Short mmCIF file of C-alpha atoms and ligand atoms in Angstrom, two decimals:
data_model
loop_
_atom_site.label_atom_id
_atom_site.label_comp_id
_atom_site.label_asym_id
_atom_site.label_seq_id
_atom_site.Cartn_x
_atom_site.Cartn_y
_atom_site.Cartn_z
CA UNK A 1 17.80 11.10 -4.68
CA UNK A 2 18.14 12.96 -7.64
CA UNK A 3 16.04 15.77 -9.08
CA UNK A 4 13.86 13.95 -11.81
CA UNK A 5 15.25 13.86 -14.92
CA UNK A 6 11.79 12.66 -16.70
CA UNK A 7 8.26 13.74 -16.37
CA UNK A 8 7.38 13.33 -12.75
CA UNK A 9 4.44 11.07 -13.68
CA UNK A 10 6.72 8.71 -15.45
CA UNK A 11 8.05 5.60 -13.70
CA UNK A 12 9.71 3.18 -15.43
CA UNK A 13 9.73 -0.28 -15.74
CA UNK A 14 13.03 -1.03 -13.68
CA UNK A 15 13.08 -5.06 -14.11
CA UNK A 16 12.09 -5.49 -17.97
CA UNK A 17 15.28 -7.10 -18.90
CA UNK A 18 15.27 -9.44 -15.95
CA UNK A 19 11.77 -9.97 -16.73
CA UNK A 20 12.27 -11.12 -20.35
CA UNK A 21 15.17 -13.16 -20.37
CA UNK A 22 15.09 -14.72 -16.51
CA UNK A 23 11.82 -14.28 -15.46
CA UNK A 24 13.88 -14.49 -11.67
CA UNK A 25 15.82 -11.28 -10.04
CA UNK A 26 18.00 -11.56 -6.93
CA UNK A 27 18.97 -9.38 -4.89
CA UNK A 28 20.20 -9.19 -1.49
CA UNK A 29 18.40 -7.83 1.84
CA UNK A 30 20.60 -7.58 4.76
CA UNK A 31 22.33 -11.09 4.27
CA UNK A 32 19.01 -12.89 3.64
CA UNK A 33 18.87 -12.69 -0.31
CA UNK A 34 15.42 -12.77 -1.99
CA UNK A 35 14.53 -14.01 -5.74
CA UNK A 36 12.42 -11.70 -7.36
CA UNK A 37 9.27 -13.74 -9.34
CA UNK A 38 8.53 -10.88 -12.08
CA UNK A 39 6.22 -12.56 -14.76
CA UNK A 40 2.46 -12.46 -13.36
CA UNK A 41 1.41 -15.69 -13.73
CA UNK A 42 4.29 -17.17 -11.76
CA UNK A 43 3.93 -14.56 -9.50
CA UNK A 44 -0.09 -15.42 -8.92
CA UNK A 45 1.14 -19.43 -8.62
CA UNK A 46 3.85 -18.74 -6.11
CA UNK A 47 1.38 -16.80 -4.26
CA UNK A 48 -1.57 -19.36 -4.29
CA UNK A 49 1.08 -22.08 -3.40
CA UNK A 50 1.29 -21.42 0.62
CA UNK A 51 2.32 -24.64 0.97
CA UNK A 52 5.79 -24.44 -0.47
CA UNK A 53 5.60 -20.55 -0.43
CA UNK A 54 5.21 -19.44 3.55
CA UNK A 55 3.92 -16.69 4.90
CA UNK A 56 4.47 -18.04 8.90
CA UNK A 57 8.02 -17.99 9.48
CA UNK A 58 10.16 -15.82 11.44
CA UNK A 59 7.93 -12.69 12.18
CA UNK A 60 9.29 -10.14 9.69
CA UNK A 61 10.69 -12.34 7.12
CA UNK A 62 7.82 -11.84 4.93
CA UNK A 63 8.52 -7.76 4.26
CA UNK A 64 11.72 -6.71 1.96
CA UNK A 65 13.14 -4.94 3.35
CA UNK A 66 13.33 -7.64 6.24
CA UNK A 67 11.83 -6.60 9.72
CA UNK A 68 13.42 -9.58 11.57
CA UNK A 69 15.52 -6.94 13.13
CA UNK A 70 12.91 -4.41 14.13
CA UNK A 71 9.89 -6.43 14.95
CA UNK A 72 8.56 -9.38 17.08
CA UNK A 73 5.20 -8.96 17.05
CA UNK A 74 3.43 -11.29 14.18
CA UNK A 75 1.36 -9.14 11.90
CA UNK A 76 -2.58 -10.58 11.00
CA UNK A 77 -3.44 -11.98 9.08
CA UNK A 78 -0.84 -11.43 6.89
CA UNK A 79 1.90 -13.17 8.60
CA UNK A 80 -0.37 -16.58 9.43
CA UNK A 81 -0.65 -19.51 6.71
CA UNK A 82 -3.99 -21.54 5.83
CA UNK A 83 -5.72 -23.09 7.88
CA UNK A 84 -4.78 -20.94 10.22
CA UNK A 85 -4.96 -18.06 8.30
CA UNK A 86 -8.81 -18.00 7.69
CA UNK A 87 -10.18 -17.51 10.87
CA UNK A 88 -7.92 -14.77 11.40
CA UNK A 89 -9.10 -13.64 8.10
CA UNK A 90 -12.86 -13.99 8.46
CA UNK A 91 -12.53 -12.12 12.23
CA UNK A 92 -11.58 -8.52 10.16
CA UNK A 93 -12.79 -9.32 6.50
CA UNK A 94 -16.37 -7.29 7.15
CA UNK A 95 -14.71 -4.57 8.86
CA UNK A 96 -12.45 -4.32 6.19
CA UNK A 97 -15.01 -3.83 3.76
CA UNK A 98 -16.82 -1.13 5.25
CA UNK A 99 -15.61 1.49 3.00
CA UNK A 100 -17.72 -0.21 -0.01
CA UNK A 101 -20.33 1.86 1.58
CA UNK A 102 -21.88 5.15 0.17
CA UNK A 103 -21.50 6.75 3.99
CA UNK A 104 -18.19 5.79 3.89
CA UNK A 105 -17.42 7.05 0.58
CA UNK A 106 -19.05 10.56 1.49
CA UNK A 107 -16.70 10.89 4.71
CA UNK A 108 -13.73 10.02 2.91
CA UNK A 109 -14.98 12.77 0.58
CA UNK A 110 -15.30 15.30 3.46
CA UNK A 111 -11.82 14.65 4.28
CA UNK A 112 -10.21 14.69 1.02
CA UNK A 113 -12.46 18.10 0.35
CA UNK A 114 -10.93 19.84 3.59
CA UNK A 115 -7.27 18.97 2.18
CA UNK A 116 -7.69 19.93 -1.36
CA UNK A 117 -9.45 23.52 -0.41
CA UNK A 118 -7.00 24.10 1.63
CA UNK A 119 -4.18 23.31 -0.92
CA UNK A 120 -5.80 25.84 -3.27
CA UNK A 121 -4.66 29.24 -1.47
CA UNK A 122 -2.14 29.72 -4.22
CA UNK A 123 0.25 28.71 -2.05
CA UNK A 124 3.12 25.72 -3.18
CA UNK A 125 2.88 23.04 -0.87
CA UNK A 126 4.53 19.81 -0.82
CA UNK A 127 2.02 17.12 -1.73
CA UNK A 128 3.85 14.31 -0.09
CA UNK A 129 3.87 15.59 3.81
CA UNK A 130 1.21 18.42 3.07
CA UNK A 131 -1.35 16.74 1.11
CA UNK A 132 -1.02 12.37 0.67
CA UNK A 133 -0.33 12.61 4.23
CA UNK A 134 -2.92 14.44 5.62
CA UNK A 135 -5.71 12.37 3.68
CA UNK A 136 -4.01 9.26 4.65
CA UNK A 137 -4.15 9.64 8.55
CA UNK A 138 -7.24 11.22 8.65
CA UNK A 139 -9.02 8.74 6.34
CA UNK A 140 -7.69 5.68 9.23
CA UNK A 141 -9.70 7.41 11.55
CA UNK A 142 -12.62 6.19 9.40
CA UNK A 143 -11.23 2.96 8.83
CA UNK A 144 -10.36 2.10 12.95
CA UNK A 145 -13.84 4.26 13.13
CA UNK A 146 -12.27 6.58 15.87
CA UNK A 147 -14.15 8.80 17.72
CA UNK A 148 -11.49 11.17 18.21
CA UNK A 149 -10.29 13.06 14.59
CA UNK A 150 -7.89 15.22 16.13
CA UNK A 151 -5.93 11.99 16.96
CA UNK A 152 -4.85 11.63 13.09
CA UNK A 153 -2.68 14.16 14.41
CA UNK A 154 -0.53 12.27 16.48
CA UNK A 155 -0.08 10.02 13.19
CA UNK A 156 0.86 12.72 11.07
CA UNK A 157 3.51 13.33 12.93
CA UNK A 158 5.19 10.33 12.75
CA UNK A 159 5.86 10.99 8.80
CA UNK A 160 5.37 8.78 6.01
CA UNK A 161 6.15 5.09 7.34
CA UNK A 162 6.11 4.07 10.78
CA UNK A 163 9.25 1.74 10.67
CA UNK A 164 11.56 4.08 8.70
CA UNK A 165 12.96 7.68 9.20
CA UNK A 166 12.27 9.94 6.21
CA UNK A 167 14.66 8.43 3.56
CA UNK A 168 16.44 6.44 6.38
CA UNK A 169 16.62 2.53 6.37
CA UNK A 170 14.58 0.78 9.28
CA UNK A 171 14.43 2.54 12.34
CA UNK A 172 13.84 0.06 15.47
CA UNK A 173 13.47 3.24 17.62
CA UNK A 174 10.47 4.66 15.63
CA UNK A 175 9.04 1.28 15.06
CA UNK A 176 8.64 0.95 19.42
CA UNK A 177 6.97 3.90 19.41
CA UNK A 178 4.39 2.19 17.24
CA UNK A 179 4.06 -0.53 19.16
CA UNK A 180 4.43 1.02 22.35
CA UNK A 181 1.57 3.23 21.00
CA UNK A 182 -0.50 0.83 19.96
CA UNK A 183 -0.31 -0.96 23.30
CA UNK A 184 -1.67 2.25 24.93
CA UNK A 185 -4.30 2.04 22.68
CA UNK A 186 -5.28 -1.68 23.61
CA UNK A 187 -5.63 -0.60 27.26
CA UNK A 188 -7.48 2.59 26.52
CA UNK A 189 -9.79 0.90 24.60
CA UNK A 190 -10.03 -2.40 27.17
CA UNK A 191 -10.82 0.32 29.97
CA UNK A 192 -13.14 2.37 27.86
CA UNK A 193 -14.74 0.07 24.64
CA UNK A 194 -16.00 2.66 22.17
CA UNK A 195 -16.84 0.72 18.94
CA UNK A 196 -13.50 1.37 17.23
CA UNK A 197 -11.51 -1.55 15.60
CA UNK A 198 -9.21 -2.07 18.94
CA UNK A 199 -12.86 -2.27 20.76
CA UNK A 200 -14.62 -4.75 18.33
CA UNK A 201 -10.92 -7.10 18.34
CA UNK A 202 -10.85 -7.13 22.15
CA UNK A 203 -15.07 -7.90 22.02
CA UNK A 204 -14.51 -10.53 19.54
CA UNK A 205 -15.24 -14.66 19.79
CA UNK A 206 -12.28 -16.37 18.06
CA UNK A 207 -12.35 -19.77 18.03
CA UNK A 208 -14.02 -19.88 21.04
CA UNK A 209 -11.73 -17.07 22.95
CA UNK A 210 -10.83 -13.97 23.06
CA UNK A 211 -8.27 -12.48 21.20
CA UNK A 212 -4.67 -12.07 23.29
CA UNK A 213 -3.33 -8.30 23.37
CA UNK A 214 -0.47 -9.55 21.03
CA UNK A 215 -2.67 -10.95 18.33
CA UNK A 216 -4.46 -7.61 18.55
CA UNK A 217 -1.56 -5.73 18.25
CA UNK A 218 -0.59 -7.76 15.38
CA UNK A 219 -3.46 -6.81 13.75
CA UNK A 220 -3.14 -3.39 14.77
CA UNK A 221 0.48 -2.67 13.96
CA UNK A 222 -0.47 -4.12 9.90
CA UNK A 223 -3.67 -1.55 10.29
CA UNK A 224 -0.88 0.98 10.46
CA UNK A 225 2.10 -0.31 8.85
CA UNK A 226 0.68 -1.72 5.65
CA UNK A 227 -1.46 1.30 4.64
CA UNK A 228 0.81 4.16 5.60
CA UNK A 229 3.65 4.67 2.54
CA UNK A 230 1.67 2.84 -0.46
CA UNK A 231 -1.31 4.51 0.56
CA UNK A 232 0.48 8.30 0.21
CA UNK A 233 2.47 6.71 -2.58
CA UNK A 234 -0.72 6.26 -4.49
CA UNK A 235 -1.88 9.33 -3.30
CA UNK A 236 1.21 11.54 -4.76
CA UNK A 237 2.29 9.69 -7.55
CA UNK A 238 -1.71 9.92 -8.98
CA UNK A 239 -1.48 13.77 -8.42
CA UNK A 240 2.01 13.77 -10.24
CA UNK A 241 -0.17 11.63 -13.12
CA UNK A 242 -3.23 14.26 -13.17
CA UNK A 243 -0.77 17.43 -13.26
CA UNK A 244 0.98 16.02 -16.40
CA UNK A 245 -2.15 14.78 -17.75
CA UNK A 246 -5.26 16.75 -16.77
CA UNK A 247 -7.11 15.70 -19.46
CA UNK A 248 -7.13 12.73 -18.42
CA UNK A 249 -8.71 13.73 -15.24
CA UNK A 250 -11.50 15.43 -16.65
CA UNK A 251 -12.14 12.17 -19.15
CA UNK A 252 -13.36 10.85 -15.56
CA UNK A 253 -16.00 13.49 -14.92
CA UNK A 254 -19.61 11.73 -13.83
CA UNK A 255 -18.31 8.41 -15.21
CA UNK A 256 -18.47 6.03 -11.86
CA UNK A 257 -17.09 3.00 -14.93
CA UNK A 258 -14.10 5.67 -15.70
CA UNK A 259 -13.50 6.22 -12.56
CA UNK A 260 -12.88 2.36 -11.11
CA UNK A 261 -10.95 1.50 -14.81
CA UNK A 262 -8.81 4.53 -13.78
CA UNK A 263 -8.23 3.55 -9.83
CA UNK A 264 -7.16 0.13 -11.44
CA UNK A 265 -4.97 1.45 -14.25
CA UNK A 266 -3.11 4.11 -11.77
CA UNK A 267 -2.77 1.04 -8.85
CA UNK A 268 -1.44 -0.94 -11.72
CA UNK A 269 1.04 1.56 -13.34
CA UNK A 270 2.32 2.66 -9.63
CA UNK A 271 2.61 -0.48 -7.97
CA UNK A 272 3.13 1.45 -4.21
CA UNK A 273 4.35 -1.75 -3.14
CA UNK A 274 6.88 -3.12 -4.95
CA UNK A 275 7.23 -6.59 -3.27
CA UNK A 276 6.82 -9.16 -0.67
CA UNK A 277 8.48 -12.32 0.80
CA UNK A 278 7.46 -16.18 1.27
CA UNK A 279 10.01 -18.22 2.54
CA UNK A 280 10.81 -21.77 1.13
CA UNK A 281 9.32 -24.62 3.04
CA UNK A 282 10.98 -26.78 1.12
CA UNK A 283 13.30 -27.12 -2.34
CA UNK A 284 11.62 -25.79 -5.79
CA UNK A 285 11.48 -24.03 -9.09
CA UNK A 286 10.82 -20.94 -10.37
CA UNK A 287 11.32 -20.39 -14.05
CA UNK A 288 14.13 -22.98 -14.27
CA UNK A 289 16.04 -21.80 -10.73
CA UNK A 290 16.11 -23.96 -7.83
CA UNK A 291 14.74 -22.18 -4.77
CA UNK A 292 16.27 -23.63 -1.94
CA UNK A 293 14.37 -24.70 1.28
CA UNK A 294 14.01 -21.88 4.05
CA UNK A 295 15.32 -19.24 1.27
CA UNK A 296 13.05 -16.35 0.57
CA UNK A 297 11.34 -15.47 -3.00
CA UNK A 298 9.51 -12.32 -3.46
CA UNK A 299 6.62 -11.83 -5.39
CA UNK A 300 7.36 -8.80 -7.00
CA UNK A 301 4.49 -7.09 -7.83
CA UNK A 302 5.47 -4.08 -9.21
CA UNK A 303 7.11 -6.27 -12.34
CA UNK A 304 4.34 -8.67 -12.35
CA UNK A 305 2.06 -5.56 -13.15
CA UNK A 306 4.11 -4.70 -16.13
CA UNK A 307 4.44 -7.95 -17.80
CA UNK A 308 4.29 -7.61 -21.62
CA UNK A 309 2.92 -11.04 -22.20
CA UNK A 310 0.10 -10.07 -20.07
CA UNK A 311 -0.55 -6.04 -20.37
CA UNK A 312 -0.38 -4.31 -23.48
CA UNK A 313 1.78 -1.62 -23.91
CA UNK A 314 2.88 -2.57 -20.15
CA UNK A 315 4.39 1.37 -19.72
CA UNK A 316 1.38 3.62 -21.13
CA UNK A 317 -1.08 4.40 -18.26
CA UNK A 318 -4.37 3.15 -20.22
CA UNK A 319 -7.82 4.10 -18.74
CA UNK A 320 -9.45 2.40 -21.22
CA UNK A 321 -7.95 -1.08 -20.74
CA UNK A 322 -10.11 -3.82 -21.11
CA UNK A 323 -8.20 -6.65 -19.18
CA UNK A 324 -5.96 -5.43 -16.24
CA UNK A 325 -5.69 -8.52 -13.78
CA UNK A 326 -2.97 -6.73 -11.78
CA UNK A 327 -1.66 -7.69 -8.60
CA UNK A 328 -0.86 -4.14 -7.18
CA UNK A 329 -3.14 -5.42 -4.13
CA UNK A 330 -1.46 -8.87 -4.21
CA UNK A 331 -3.22 -12.53 -5.11
CA UNK A 332 -5.16 -15.29 -3.32
CA UNK A 333 -4.94 -15.90 0.47
CA UNK A 334 -3.26 -12.45 1.42
CA UNK A 335 -4.69 -10.18 -1.13
CA UNK A 336 -4.64 -6.98 0.50
CA UNK A 337 -7.20 -6.26 3.06
CA UNK A 338 -7.44 -2.31 2.94
CA UNK A 339 -7.56 -2.41 -0.86
CA UNK A 340 -11.35 -1.22 -0.73
CA UNK A 341 -10.29 1.87 1.80
CA UNK A 342 -7.30 2.54 -1.00
CA UNK A 343 -9.85 2.64 -3.47
CA UNK A 344 -12.10 4.43 -1.38
CA UNK A 345 -10.01 7.14 -1.05
CA UNK A 346 -8.90 7.30 -4.48
CA UNK A 347 -12.01 7.47 -6.04
CA UNK A 348 -12.91 10.21 -3.81
CA UNK A 349 -9.91 12.28 -4.71
CA UNK A 350 -10.26 11.72 -8.12
CA UNK A 351 -14.33 13.36 -7.73
CA UNK A 352 -12.76 16.07 -5.28
CA UNK A 353 -10.33 17.46 -8.00
CA UNK A 354 -12.41 17.26 -10.44
CA UNK A 355 -14.95 19.40 -8.63
CA UNK A 356 -12.70 21.66 -7.00
CA UNK A 357 -9.46 22.16 -9.00
CA UNK A 358 -8.99 23.66 -12.66
CA UNK A 359 -5.20 22.68 -13.08
CA UNK A 360 -1.90 21.45 -11.24
CA UNK A 361 1.54 22.66 -11.74
CA UNK A 362 4.49 20.66 -10.22
CA UNK A 363 7.46 22.77 -9.33
CA UNK A 364 10.01 20.63 -8.07
CA UNK A 365 10.50 17.29 -6.16
CA UNK A 366 12.78 14.70 -5.01
CA UNK A 367 12.39 11.15 -6.01
CA UNK A 368 12.41 7.84 -4.05
CA UNK A 369 13.97 4.95 -5.68
CA UNK A 370 14.42 2.12 -3.62
CA UNK A 371 17.63 0.11 -4.34
CA UNK A 372 16.96 -3.47 -4.99
CA UNK A 373 20.42 -5.12 -5.49
CA UNK A 374 21.22 -4.05 -9.59
CA UNK A 375 17.66 -2.65 -9.84
CA UNK A 376 16.52 0.92 -9.20
CA UNK A 377 12.84 1.48 -8.67
CA UNK A 378 11.45 4.63 -8.67
CA UNK A 379 8.21 4.18 -6.20
CA UNK A 380 6.77 7.55 -5.08
CA UNK A 381 8.58 10.72 -4.21
CA UNK A 382 10.27 12.25 -0.74
CA UNK A 383 8.88 15.24 -1.78
CA UNK A 384 6.96 16.43 -4.88
CA UNK A 385 6.05 20.37 -5.02
CA UNK A 386 3.37 21.84 -6.42
CA UNK A 387 0.50 24.58 -6.83
CA UNK A 388 -3.16 24.21 -7.32
CA UNK A 389 -5.40 26.29 -9.30
CA UNK A 390 -9.12 26.60 -8.25
CA UNK A 391 -11.64 25.64 -11.39
CA UNK A 392 -12.47 28.70 -13.03
C1 LIG B 401 4.07 -4.88 6.55
C2 LIG B 401 3.80 -4.07 4.75
C3 LIG B 401 1.93 -5.08 4.39
C4 LIG B 401 5.38 -3.89 6.81
C5 LIG B 401 1.00 -4.60 2.92
O1 LIG B 401 1.99 -4.55 3.38
O2 LIG B 401 3.81 -2.93 4.48
C6 LIG B 401 4.72 -2.04 4.98
O3 LIG B 401 4.72 -0.76 4.16
C7 LIG B 401 5.13 -2.97 6.11
O4 LIG B 401 6.60 -1.68 6.60
O5 LIG B 401 5.29 -4.31 8.10
O6 LIG B 401 3.05 -4.13 7.28
#
């Protein structure tokens, strides 16, 4: 983890050569290798073909790095295949669309304004732990519809990743804290239903029965884990970008369509989630290479989002990009449930920055580099220090 050798908001494409030459990369992951699907069209095909590339195998194997050794609760609906997947997804889909409503946007804006205002005190701060983490955790109270805003302090205390200590590999003890926390919260909601996500799940009818606590836990683990480091990276990396390209931020003033395009472009470029895995249910083939039954492929979103056969000048952040069929939120059956929440956060962040901030100065930082076999991918920052200055 080194000092940034280039502009902080530059995120090089770690996969260019392999994507162009072979289309399929390789990495070992805890002795359970992964063949990485790097071209956009291949990725979409594989993501769509759940019969061949399953999410429903051993719990935790769908994630890279594999979480088999630290988790035995199945994340729902993320680790379930069709047709069982559909009713689970239906159960939570509307809930996760609430972030599209104007009143939700207003609440997100209030949370972000408070964090931005605090940043404007002229002191240097760490964008990861003192800005992005606060926004992610506090905004999560909205997604859960929790009336206890202060609960976000507990989540802030967990740091950026619920399964990893800072800069470390998977940490089973840390994961156990989350599981115990969720168990307690389910019991709390059972004793005192209050309209939050736990309570709603406890009350809902699923295929003529109630959900089990284990199923509810599976939804909640996904809600806590799936949108954590990803959202924190998205916010931090975007701050780095706007700091170094402040004029681009100003082009978005009072222009909702331009903001929408900018959000899609930033999420394409940063691809906060590098990849997720699938397990082959039978022998198959991608890009002329054999995929053996019961081995894993990954849908390498970060690579596909720089596919030069699809995106013109893929390494340029272009807010005017017209065609942007990125897969940063996944594709097909398992496309990101939290995408509207993430988009709402970015929309309100942009608005708040335009209203309140005149300049952002980056003063230091340490990149977060994922080591993926022969590939080294910058996915975000372990720290990013900055000073925020108010508008004149
Ligand atoms: C899993 C994954 C889902 C995994 C959308 O991504 O996110 C990862 O950060 C978690 O570690 O468990 O939820």
